[in-house]
Coordinates of N, CA and C in Angstrom, one line a residue:
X1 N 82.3 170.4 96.6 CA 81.4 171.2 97.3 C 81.0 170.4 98.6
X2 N 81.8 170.9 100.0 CA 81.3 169.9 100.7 C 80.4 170.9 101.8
X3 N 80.7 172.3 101.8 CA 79.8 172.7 102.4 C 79.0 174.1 101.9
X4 N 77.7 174.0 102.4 CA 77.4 175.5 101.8 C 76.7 176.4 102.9
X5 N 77.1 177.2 102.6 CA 77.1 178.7 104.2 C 77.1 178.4 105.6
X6 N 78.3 177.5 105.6 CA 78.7 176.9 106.8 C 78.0 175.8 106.8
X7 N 76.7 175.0 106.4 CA 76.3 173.8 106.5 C 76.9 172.6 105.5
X8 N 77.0 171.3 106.0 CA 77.1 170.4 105.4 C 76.5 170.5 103.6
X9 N 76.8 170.4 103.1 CA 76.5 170.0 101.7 C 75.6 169.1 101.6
X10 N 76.0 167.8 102.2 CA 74.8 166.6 102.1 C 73.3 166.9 102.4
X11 N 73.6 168.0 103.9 CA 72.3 167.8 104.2 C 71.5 168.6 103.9
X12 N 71.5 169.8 102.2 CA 71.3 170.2 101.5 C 71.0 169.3 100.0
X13 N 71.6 169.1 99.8 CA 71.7 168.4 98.4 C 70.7 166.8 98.4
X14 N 70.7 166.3 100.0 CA 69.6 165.1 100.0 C 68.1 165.4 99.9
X15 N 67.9 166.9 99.5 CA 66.6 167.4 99.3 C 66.6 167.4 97.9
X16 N 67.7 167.7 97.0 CA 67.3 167.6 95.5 C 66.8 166.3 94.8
X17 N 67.7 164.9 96.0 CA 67.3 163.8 95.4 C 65.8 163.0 96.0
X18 N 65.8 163.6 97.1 CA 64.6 163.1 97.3 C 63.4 163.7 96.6
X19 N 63.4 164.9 96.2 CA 62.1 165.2 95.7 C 62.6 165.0 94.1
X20 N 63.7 164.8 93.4 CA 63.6 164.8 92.0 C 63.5 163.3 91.5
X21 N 64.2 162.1 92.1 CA 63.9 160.9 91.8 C 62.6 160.2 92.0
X22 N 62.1 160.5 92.7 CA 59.9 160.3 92.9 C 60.2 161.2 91.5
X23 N 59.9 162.2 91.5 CA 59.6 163.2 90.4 C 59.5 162.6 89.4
X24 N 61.1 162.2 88.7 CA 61.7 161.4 87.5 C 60.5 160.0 87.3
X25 N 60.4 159.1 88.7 CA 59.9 158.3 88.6 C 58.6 158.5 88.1
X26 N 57.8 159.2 88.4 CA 56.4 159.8 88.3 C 56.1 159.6 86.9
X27 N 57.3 160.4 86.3 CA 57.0 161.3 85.0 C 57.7 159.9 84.2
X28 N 58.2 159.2 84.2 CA 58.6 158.2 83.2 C 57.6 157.6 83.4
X29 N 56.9 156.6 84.4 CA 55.5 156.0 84.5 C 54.6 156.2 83.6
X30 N 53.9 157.7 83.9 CA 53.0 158.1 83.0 C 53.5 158.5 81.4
X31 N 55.0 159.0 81.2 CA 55.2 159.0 79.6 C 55.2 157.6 79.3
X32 N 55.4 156.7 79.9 CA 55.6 155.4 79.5 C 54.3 154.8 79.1
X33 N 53.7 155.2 79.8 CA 52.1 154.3 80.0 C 51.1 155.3 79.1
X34 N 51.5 156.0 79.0 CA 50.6 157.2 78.4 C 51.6 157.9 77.0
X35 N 51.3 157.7 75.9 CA 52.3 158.4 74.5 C 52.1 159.7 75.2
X36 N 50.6 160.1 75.3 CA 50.4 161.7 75.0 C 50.8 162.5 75.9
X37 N 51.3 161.8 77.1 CA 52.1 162.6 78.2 C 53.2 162.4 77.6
X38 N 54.2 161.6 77.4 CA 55.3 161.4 76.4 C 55.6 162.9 75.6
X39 N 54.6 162.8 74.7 CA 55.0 163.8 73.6 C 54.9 165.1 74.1
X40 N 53.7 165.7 75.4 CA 53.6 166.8 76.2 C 54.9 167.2 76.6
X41 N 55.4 165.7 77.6 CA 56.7 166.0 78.8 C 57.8 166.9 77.8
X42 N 58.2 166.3 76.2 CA 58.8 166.6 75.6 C 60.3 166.1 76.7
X43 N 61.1 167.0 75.6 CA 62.6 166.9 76.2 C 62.6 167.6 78.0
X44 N 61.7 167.9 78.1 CA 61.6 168.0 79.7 C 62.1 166.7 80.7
X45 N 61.1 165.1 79.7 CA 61.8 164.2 80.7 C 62.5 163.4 80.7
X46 N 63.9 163.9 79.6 CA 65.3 163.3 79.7 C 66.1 164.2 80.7
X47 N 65.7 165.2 80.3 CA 66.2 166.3 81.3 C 65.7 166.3 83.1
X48 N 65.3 166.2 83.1 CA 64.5 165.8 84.5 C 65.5 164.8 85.5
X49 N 65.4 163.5 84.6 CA 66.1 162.3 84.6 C 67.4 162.2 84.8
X50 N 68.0 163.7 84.0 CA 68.9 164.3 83.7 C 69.9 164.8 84.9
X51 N 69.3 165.7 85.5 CA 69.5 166.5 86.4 C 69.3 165.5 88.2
X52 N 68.3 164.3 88.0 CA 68.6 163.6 89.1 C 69.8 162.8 89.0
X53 N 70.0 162.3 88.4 CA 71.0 161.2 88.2 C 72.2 161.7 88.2
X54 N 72.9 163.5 87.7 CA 74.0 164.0 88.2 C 73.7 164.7 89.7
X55 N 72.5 164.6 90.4 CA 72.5 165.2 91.9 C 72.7 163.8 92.9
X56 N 72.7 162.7 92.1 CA 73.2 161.4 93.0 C 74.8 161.5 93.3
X57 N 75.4 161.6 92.4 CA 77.0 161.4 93.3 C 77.7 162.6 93.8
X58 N 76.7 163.8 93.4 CA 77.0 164.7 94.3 C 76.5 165.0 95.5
X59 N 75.7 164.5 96.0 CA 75.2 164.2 97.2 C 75.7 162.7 97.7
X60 N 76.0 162.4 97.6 CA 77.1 160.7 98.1 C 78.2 161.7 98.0
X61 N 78.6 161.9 97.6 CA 79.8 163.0 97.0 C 80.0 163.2 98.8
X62 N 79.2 164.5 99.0 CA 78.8 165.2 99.7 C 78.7 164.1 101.4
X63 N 78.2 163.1 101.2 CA 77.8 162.5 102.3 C 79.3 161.6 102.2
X64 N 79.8 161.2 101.8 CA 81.2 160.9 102.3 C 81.9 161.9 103.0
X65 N 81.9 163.1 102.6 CA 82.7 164.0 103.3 C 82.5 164.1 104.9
X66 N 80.8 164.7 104.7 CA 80.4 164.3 106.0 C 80.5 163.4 107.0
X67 N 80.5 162.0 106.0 CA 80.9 161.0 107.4 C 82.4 160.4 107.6
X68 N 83.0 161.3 106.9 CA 84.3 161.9 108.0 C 84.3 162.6 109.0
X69 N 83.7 163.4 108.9 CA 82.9 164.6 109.9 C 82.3 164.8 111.1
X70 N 81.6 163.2 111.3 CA 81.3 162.8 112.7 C 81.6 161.2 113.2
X71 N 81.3 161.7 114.4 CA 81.4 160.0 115.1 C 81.2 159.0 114.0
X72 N 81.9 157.7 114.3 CA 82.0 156.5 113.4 C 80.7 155.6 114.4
X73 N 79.5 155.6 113.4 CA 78.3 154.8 113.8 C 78.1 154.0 113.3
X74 N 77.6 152.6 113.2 CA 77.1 151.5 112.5 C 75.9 152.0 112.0
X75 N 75.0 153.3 112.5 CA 73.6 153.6 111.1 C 74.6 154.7 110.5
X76 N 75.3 155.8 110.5 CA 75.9 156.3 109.5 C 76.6 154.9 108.4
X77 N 77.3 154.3 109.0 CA 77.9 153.4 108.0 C 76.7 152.6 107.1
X78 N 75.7 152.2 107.6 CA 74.6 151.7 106.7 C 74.0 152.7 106.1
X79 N 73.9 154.1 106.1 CA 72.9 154.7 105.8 C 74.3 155.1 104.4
X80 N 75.9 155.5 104.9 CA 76.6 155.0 103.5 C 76.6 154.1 102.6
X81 N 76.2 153.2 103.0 CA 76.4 151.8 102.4 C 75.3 151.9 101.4
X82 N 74.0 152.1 101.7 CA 72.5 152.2 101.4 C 73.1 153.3 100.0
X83 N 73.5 154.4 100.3 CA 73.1 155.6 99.3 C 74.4 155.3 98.4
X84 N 75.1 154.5 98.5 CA 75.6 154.0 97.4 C 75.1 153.2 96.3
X85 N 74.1 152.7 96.8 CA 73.4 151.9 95.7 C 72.5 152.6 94.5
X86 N 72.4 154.2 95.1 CA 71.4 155.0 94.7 C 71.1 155.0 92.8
X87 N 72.8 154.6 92.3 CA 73.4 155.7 91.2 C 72.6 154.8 90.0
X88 N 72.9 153.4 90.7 CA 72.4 152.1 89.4 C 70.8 152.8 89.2
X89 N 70.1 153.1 89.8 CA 68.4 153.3 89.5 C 68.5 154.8 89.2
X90 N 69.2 155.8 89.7 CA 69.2 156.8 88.4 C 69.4 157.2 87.6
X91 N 70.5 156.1 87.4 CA 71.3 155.9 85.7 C 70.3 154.8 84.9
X92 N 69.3 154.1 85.3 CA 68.2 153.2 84.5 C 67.2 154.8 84.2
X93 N 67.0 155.5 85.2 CA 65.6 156.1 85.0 C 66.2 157.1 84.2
X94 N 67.4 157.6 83.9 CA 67.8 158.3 82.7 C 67.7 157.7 81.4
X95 N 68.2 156.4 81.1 CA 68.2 155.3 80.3 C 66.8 155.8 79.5
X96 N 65.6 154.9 80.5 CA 64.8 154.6 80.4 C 63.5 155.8 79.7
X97 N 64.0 157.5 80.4 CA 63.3 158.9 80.3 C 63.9 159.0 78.4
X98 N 65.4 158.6 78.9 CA 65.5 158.9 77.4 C 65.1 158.5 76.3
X99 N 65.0 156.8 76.4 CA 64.4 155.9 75.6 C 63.1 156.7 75.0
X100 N 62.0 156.6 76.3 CA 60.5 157.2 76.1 C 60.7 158.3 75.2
X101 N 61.8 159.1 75.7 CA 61.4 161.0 74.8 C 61.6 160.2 73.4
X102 N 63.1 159.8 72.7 CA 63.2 159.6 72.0 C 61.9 158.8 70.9
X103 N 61.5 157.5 71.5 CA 60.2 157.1 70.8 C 58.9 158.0 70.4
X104 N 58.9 158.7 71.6 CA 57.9 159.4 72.2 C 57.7 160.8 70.8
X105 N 59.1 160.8 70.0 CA 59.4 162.5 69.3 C 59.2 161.6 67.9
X106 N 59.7 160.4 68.1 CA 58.9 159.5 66.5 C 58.3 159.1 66.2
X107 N 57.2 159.2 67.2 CA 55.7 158.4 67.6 C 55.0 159.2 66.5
X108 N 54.3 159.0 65.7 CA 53.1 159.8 65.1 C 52.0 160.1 66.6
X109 N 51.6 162.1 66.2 CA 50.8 162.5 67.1 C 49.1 161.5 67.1
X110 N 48.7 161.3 65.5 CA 48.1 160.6 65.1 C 48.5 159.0 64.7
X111 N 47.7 158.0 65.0 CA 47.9 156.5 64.3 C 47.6 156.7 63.3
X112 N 48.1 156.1 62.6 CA 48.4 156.0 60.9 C 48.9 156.6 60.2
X113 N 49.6 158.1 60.8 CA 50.3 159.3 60.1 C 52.0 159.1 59.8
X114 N 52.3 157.7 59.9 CA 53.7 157.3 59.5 C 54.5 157.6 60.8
X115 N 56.1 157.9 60.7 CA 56.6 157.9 61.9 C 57.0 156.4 62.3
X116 N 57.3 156.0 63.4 CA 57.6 155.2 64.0 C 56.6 154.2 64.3
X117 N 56.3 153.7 63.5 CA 55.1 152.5 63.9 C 55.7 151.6 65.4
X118 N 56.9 151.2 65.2 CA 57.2 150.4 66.3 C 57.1 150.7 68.0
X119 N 57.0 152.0 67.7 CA 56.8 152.8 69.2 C 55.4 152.1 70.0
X120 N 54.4 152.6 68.8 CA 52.8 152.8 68.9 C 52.5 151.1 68.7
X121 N 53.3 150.0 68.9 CA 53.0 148.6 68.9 C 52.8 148.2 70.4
X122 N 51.7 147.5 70.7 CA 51.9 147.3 72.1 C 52.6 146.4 72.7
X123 N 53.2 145.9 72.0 CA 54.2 144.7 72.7 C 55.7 145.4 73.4
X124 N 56.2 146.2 72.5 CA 56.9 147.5 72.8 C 56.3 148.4 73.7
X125 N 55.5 149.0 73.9 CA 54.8 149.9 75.0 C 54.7 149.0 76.1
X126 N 54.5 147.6 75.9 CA 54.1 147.0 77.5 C 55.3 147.2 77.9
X127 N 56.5 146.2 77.2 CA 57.9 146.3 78.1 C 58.7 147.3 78.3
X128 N 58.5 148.4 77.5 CA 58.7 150.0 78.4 C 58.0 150.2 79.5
X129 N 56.5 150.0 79.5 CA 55.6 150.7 80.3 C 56.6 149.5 81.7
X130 N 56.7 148.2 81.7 CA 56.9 147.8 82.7 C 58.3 147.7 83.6
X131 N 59.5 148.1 82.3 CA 60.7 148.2 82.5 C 60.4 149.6 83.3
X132 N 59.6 150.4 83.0 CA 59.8 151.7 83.8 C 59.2 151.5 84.9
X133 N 58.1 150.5 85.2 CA 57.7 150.9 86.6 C 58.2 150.0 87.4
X134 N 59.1 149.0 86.9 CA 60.0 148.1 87.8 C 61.0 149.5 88.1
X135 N 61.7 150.0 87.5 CA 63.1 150.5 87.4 C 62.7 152.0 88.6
X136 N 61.8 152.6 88.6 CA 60.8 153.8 88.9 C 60.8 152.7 90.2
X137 N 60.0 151.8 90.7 CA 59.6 151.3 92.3 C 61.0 151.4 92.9
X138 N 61.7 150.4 92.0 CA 63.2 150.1 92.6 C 63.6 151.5 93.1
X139 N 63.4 152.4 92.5 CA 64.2 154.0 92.8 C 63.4 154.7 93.9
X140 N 62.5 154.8 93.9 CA 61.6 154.9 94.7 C 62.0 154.5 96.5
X141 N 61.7 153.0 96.1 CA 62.2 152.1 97.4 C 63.4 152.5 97.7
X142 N 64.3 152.5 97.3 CA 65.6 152.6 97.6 C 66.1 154.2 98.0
X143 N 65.2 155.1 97.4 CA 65.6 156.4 98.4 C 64.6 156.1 99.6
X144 N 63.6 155.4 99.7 CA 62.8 155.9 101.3 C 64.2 155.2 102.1
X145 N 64.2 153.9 101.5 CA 65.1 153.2 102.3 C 66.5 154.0 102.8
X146 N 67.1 154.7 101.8 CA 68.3 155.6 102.2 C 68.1 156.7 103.4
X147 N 67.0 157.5 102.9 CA 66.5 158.4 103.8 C 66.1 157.8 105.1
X148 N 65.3 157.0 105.3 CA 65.0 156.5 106.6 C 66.1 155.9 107.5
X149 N 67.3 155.4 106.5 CA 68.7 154.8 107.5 C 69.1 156.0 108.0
X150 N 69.6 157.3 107.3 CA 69.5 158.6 107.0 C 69.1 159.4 108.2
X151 N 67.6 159.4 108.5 CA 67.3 159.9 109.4 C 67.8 159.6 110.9
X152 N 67.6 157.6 110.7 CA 67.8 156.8 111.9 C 68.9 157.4 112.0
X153 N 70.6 157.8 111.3 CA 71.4 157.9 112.1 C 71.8 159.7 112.4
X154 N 71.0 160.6 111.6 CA 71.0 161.6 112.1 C 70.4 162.4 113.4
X155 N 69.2 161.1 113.7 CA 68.4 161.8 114.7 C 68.7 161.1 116.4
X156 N 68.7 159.7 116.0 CA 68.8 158.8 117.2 C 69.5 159.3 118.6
X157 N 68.9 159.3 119.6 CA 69.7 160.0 120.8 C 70.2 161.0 120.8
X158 N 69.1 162.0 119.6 CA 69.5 163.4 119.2 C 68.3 163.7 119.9
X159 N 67.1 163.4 120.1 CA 66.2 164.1 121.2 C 65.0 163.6 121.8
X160 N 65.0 164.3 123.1 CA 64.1 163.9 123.9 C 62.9 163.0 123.8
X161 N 62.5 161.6 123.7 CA 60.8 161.6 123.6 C 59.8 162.0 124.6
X162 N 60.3 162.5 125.5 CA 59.5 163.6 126.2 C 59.8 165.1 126.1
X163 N 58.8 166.1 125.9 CA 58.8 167.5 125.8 C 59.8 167.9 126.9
X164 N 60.6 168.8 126.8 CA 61.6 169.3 127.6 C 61.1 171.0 128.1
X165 N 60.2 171.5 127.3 CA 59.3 172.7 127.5 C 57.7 172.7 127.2
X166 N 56.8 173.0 127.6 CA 55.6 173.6 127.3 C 55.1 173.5 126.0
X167 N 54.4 173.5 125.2 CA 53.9 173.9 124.2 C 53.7 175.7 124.0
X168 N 53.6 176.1 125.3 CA 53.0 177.5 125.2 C 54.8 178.2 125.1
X169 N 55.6 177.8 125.3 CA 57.0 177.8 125.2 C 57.4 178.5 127.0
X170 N 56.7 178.6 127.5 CA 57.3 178.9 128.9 C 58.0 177.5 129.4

């Protein structure tokens, strides 16, 4: 899929990942940090995790094609270089969504009601809670960073920093 209704693909499909890897990250954080969001998200946030992590190499996918597609830039080539790194942090925050659901579905709703005692231990909950919000920043950081190379080489000496018309449009 490299393009859809005459547009680029990429410059479609870099809206899935930007709003769903925040998303992903969001939602592991708090199941992590929180059981009872855990057991709420349910299988919602493997799935979640799910669905970001296969819209990563189809949008790289997508953005190679493209940058066949125009002039050969040094920020296109960084802003490639950058969103290749993407895949390693949404293949952890899948890891990591699944890990949570999974504990999260063996956790007793109540303490003391059997189930998975090892979940509900906090030595275990810390190193999830922190494996997730290392792994969640890293993903985080790493799309602004993609995006912003992203913009740099889509926009740069694409337009005017002075108005070229009116505000009133005359």
């Amino acid at each position: 899929m490299n393009l859809v209704n005459g547009l680029p693909a990429h410059v479609l499909l870099v809206h899935v990942v930007v709003v769903l890897i925040p998303l992903t990250a969001l939602a592991l954080v708090t199941a992590a940090l929180w059981p009872r969001a855990a057991r709420r998200l349910g299988p919602l946030l493997p799935l979640l995790a799910l669905v970001a992590l296969v819209s990563v190499p189809l949008t790289t996918h997508a953005g190679e094609w493209l940058e066949q597609h125009v002039d050969d830039d040094a920020l296109v080539r960084r802003h490639t270089e950058l969103g290749d790194g993407l895949l390693p942090w949404a293949l952890g925050l899948f890891v990591l969504a699944a890990l949570v659901w999974w504990a999260g579905r063996r956790a007793p709703a109540v303490p003391g009601q059997g189930g998975a005692a090892r979940w509900s231990a906090l030595p275990v909950r810390i190193v999830v809670g922190v494996l997730s919000l290392a792994v969640a920043a890293g993903a985080v950081v790493d799309v602004y960073r993609i995006g912003d190379s992203g913009a740099k080489a889509a926009w740069h000496d694409a337009y005017s920093k002075t108005a070229t018309r009116s505000q009133d449009g005359s």
